């Protein structure tokens, strides 16, 4: 994992811990369903990249499921305006998340327009609600990313919302 372009690897994985200073922070939470079937469907969609694809991201990954060490290339946009984003999964709950939590963290690699990482989790609460959380920190790295100013954090927030909507649709289909 020596191709990551930031030192705070794993810092977004603990959803209760403060995020590192010197970055823009994003914490987005939304209920995406209720019950075990909704959790299982949403968790599978997070881990097998369907959430990203349903949110409009082109994904090329080194494995069918998110697991530590898997390289991921995300592409957002249209045609020549498509921005590529090389990442690597740094943590996954595939083996250690327990039955009530699924998700993963990926970090930016050299060549990404930003520096930082993002964690995506779905979790079953005691009341049966399935919560989706995005926890992220980032800052622009390339000159054109700096020029985008407040547009990049806005785009990141909109992406988190699109992911939540996609998971809600997937969870609803699983509970019909």
CSV table of C-alpha atoms in Angstrom, one decimal, residues 21-166:
chain,number,residue,atom,x,y,z
A,21,UNK,CA,-6.6,18.4,10.5
A,22,UNK,CA,-5.6,20.1,7.3
A,23,UNK,CA,-8.3,18.5,5.2
A,24,UNK,CA,-11.9,19.1,4.3
A,25,UNK,CA,-14.2,16.7,6.2
A,26,UNK,CA,-17.4,15.0,5.2
A,27,UNK,CA,-19.7,13.1,7.4
A,28,UNK,CA,-22.9,12.0,5.8
A,29,UNK,CA,-25.5,9.7,7.5
A,30,UNK,CA,-28.8,8.5,6.2
A,31,UNK,CA,-31.3,5.7,6.9
A,32,UNK,CA,-31.5,3.5,3.8
A,33,UNK,CA,-33.8,0.8,5.1
A,34,UNK,CA,-35.0,-1.3,8.0
A,35,UNK,CA,-34.3,-4.9,9.1
A,36,UNK,CA,-31.7,-7.6,8.4
A,37,UNK,CA,-32.7,-8.1,4.7
A,38,UNK,CA,-32.1,-4.4,4.0
A,39,UNK,CA,-28.8,-4.5,5.8
A,40,UNK,CA,-27.6,-7.6,3.9
A,41,UNK,CA,-28.6,-6.2,0.6
A,42,UNK,CA,-27.1,-2.7,1.2
A,43,UNK,CA,-24.0,-4.3,2.7
A,44,UNK,CA,-23.5,-6.5,-0.3
A,45,UNK,CA,-24.0,-3.5,-2.7
A,46,UNK,CA,-21.4,-1.5,-0.8
A,47,UNK,CA,-18.8,-4.3,-0.8
A,48,UNK,CA,-19.3,-5.5,-4.4
A,49,UNK,CA,-19.2,-1.9,-6.0
A,50,UNK,CA,-22.9,-1.9,-7.0
A,51,UNK,CA,-23.5,1.2,-4.8
A,52,UNK,CA,-20.8,3.1,-6.7
A,53,UNK,CA,-22.1,2.0,-10.1
A,54,UNK,CA,-25.7,2.8,-9.2
A,55,UNK,CA,-24.5,6.3,-8.1
A,56,UNK,CA,-23.0,6.9,-11.6
A,57,UNK,CA,-19.4,6.0,-11.0
A,58,UNK,CA,-17.5,3.8,-13.4
A,59,UNK,CA,-15.5,1.3,-11.3
A,60,UNK,CA,-12.6,-0.9,-12.3
A,61,UNK,CA,-11.4,-2.9,-9.3
A,62,UNK,CA,-8.8,-5.6,-8.8
A,63,UNK,CA,-11.4,-7.9,-7.2
A,64,UNK,CA,-15.2,-8.4,-7.2
A,65,UNK,CA,-15.4,-7.3,-3.5
A,66,UNK,CA,-13.7,-4.7,-1.5
A,67,UNK,CA,-10.9,-6.1,0.6
A,68,UNK,CA,-7.7,-4.6,2.0
A,69,UNK,CA,-5.1,-4.1,-0.7
A,70,UNK,CA,-7.5,-4.1,-3.7
A,71,UNK,CA,-6.7,-1.4,-6.2
A,72,UNK,CA,-9.7,0.6,-7.5
A,73,UNK,CA,-10.1,3.1,-10.3
A,74,UNK,CA,-13.1,5.3,-10.1
A,75,UNK,CA,-14.2,7.5,-13.1
A,76,UNK,CA,-16.8,10.2,-12.8
A,77,UNK,CA,-18.1,12.5,-15.6
A,78,UNK,CA,-18.8,12.2,-19.3
A,79,UNK,CA,-16.5,11.6,-22.2
A,80,UNK,CA,-13.4,13.8,-22.2
A,81,UNK,CA,-14.6,15.4,-19.0
A,82,UNK,CA,-14.4,12.1,-17.1
A,83,UNK,CA,-12.1,12.4,-14.1
A,84,UNK,CA,-10.1,9.3,-13.1
A,85,UNK,CA,-9.5,8.5,-9.5
A,86,UNK,CA,-7.0,5.8,-8.5
A,87,UNK,CA,-7.6,4.4,-5.0
A,88,UNK,CA,-6.8,1.4,-2.9
A,89,UNK,CA,-8.9,-0.3,-0.3
A,90,UNK,CA,-7.1,0.1,3.0
A,91,UNK,CA,-9.7,-1.6,5.3
A,92,UNK,CA,-12.8,-3.8,4.9
A,93,UNK,CA,-15.3,-5.3,7.2
A,94,UNK,CA,-15.6,-8.4,5.0
A,95,UNK,CA,-13.7,-10.4,7.7
A,96,UNK,CA,-14.0,-8.3,10.8
A,97,UNK,CA,-17.2,-6.1,10.6
A,98,UNK,CA,-19.5,-8.5,12.4
A,99,UNK,CA,-23.0,-9.4,11.4
A,100,UNK,CA,-24.4,-5.9,11.8
A,101,UNK,CA,-21.9,-3.8,10.0
A,102,UNK,CA,-20.5,-3.9,6.4
A,103,UNK,CA,-18.2,-1.5,4.6
A,104,UNK,CA,-14.8,-0.5,3.5
A,105,UNK,CA,-12.3,2.4,3.4
A,106,UNK,CA,-10.3,3.4,0.4
A,107,UNK,CA,-7.5,5.9,0.1
A,108,UNK,CA,-6.2,8.0,-2.8
A,109,UNK,CA,-3.2,6.8,-4.7
A,110,UNK,CA,-0.6,8.7,-6.8
A,111,UNK,CA,-2.3,10.3,-9.8
A,112,UNK,CA,-5.5,11.1,-8.0
A,113,UNK,CA,-6.6,14.8,-8.1
A,114,UNK,CA,-7.0,14.8,-4.3
A,115,UNK,CA,-5.4,13.5,-1.2
A,116,UNK,CA,-7.4,11.6,1.4
A,117,UNK,CA,-9.7,8.7,2.1
A,118,UNK,CA,-13.4,7.7,2.3
A,119,UNK,CA,-15.1,5.1,4.4
A,120,UNK,CA,-18.5,3.7,3.4
A,121,UNK,CA,-20.5,1.7,6.0
A,122,UNK,CA,-24.0,0.3,6.5
A,123,UNK,CA,-25.0,-0.7,10.0
A,124,UNK,CA,-28.0,-2.2,11.7
A,125,UNK,CA,-29.1,-0.1,14.7
A,126,UNK,CA,-30.9,-1.5,17.7
A,127,UNK,CA,-34.2,-0.2,16.5
A,128,UNK,CA,-33.8,-2.0,13.2
A,129,UNK,CA,-32.9,1.0,11.1
A,130,UNK,CA,-30.1,0.5,8.5
A,131,UNK,CA,-27.8,3.5,8.6
A,132,UNK,CA,-25.4,4.4,5.7
A,133,UNK,CA,-22.5,6.5,6.6
A,134,UNK,CA,-19.8,8.2,4.5
A,135,UNK,CA,-16.8,9.5,6.6
A,136,UNK,CA,-14.1,11.2,4.5
A,137,UNK,CA,-11.3,13.7,4.6
A,138,UNK,CA,-9.6,15.2,1.5
A,139,UNK,CA,-7.9,18.1,0.0
A,140,UNK,CA,-7.1,19.0,-3.6
A,141,UNK,CA,-3.7,18.0,-5.0
A,142,UNK,CA,-3.6,19.0,-8.6
A,143,UNK,CA,-3.7,22.6,-9.8
A,144,UNK,CA,-7.0,22.2,-11.6
A,145,UNK,CA,-8.5,20.7,-8.4
A,146,UNK,CA,-7.5,23.8,-6.5
A,147,UNK,CA,-9.1,26.0,-9.2
A,148,UNK,CA,-12.4,24.1,-8.6
A,149,UNK,CA,-12.5,25.6,-5.1
A,150,UNK,CA,-15.8,24.8,-3.3
A,151,UNK,CA,-17.1,22.7,-6.2
A,152,UNK,CA,-15.1,19.6,-5.1
A,153,UNK,CA,-16.6,19.4,-1.6
A,154,UNK,CA,-20.0,20.0,-3.1
A,155,UNK,CA,-19.5,17.2,-5.6
A,156,UNK,CA,-18.3,14.9,-2.8
A,157,UNK,CA,-21.4,15.6,-0.7
A,158,UNK,CA,-23.7,15.1,-3.8
A,159,UNK,CA,-21.9,11.8,-4.4
A,160,UNK,CA,-22.6,10.7,-0.8
A,161,UNK,CA,-26.2,11.5,-1.2
A,162,UNK,CA,-26.4,9.6,-4.5
A,163,UNK,CA,-24.9,6.6,-2.8
A,164,UNK,CA,-27.5,6.8,0.0
A,165,UNK,CA,-30.3,7.0,-2.6
A,166,UNK,CA,-28.9,4.0,-4.5
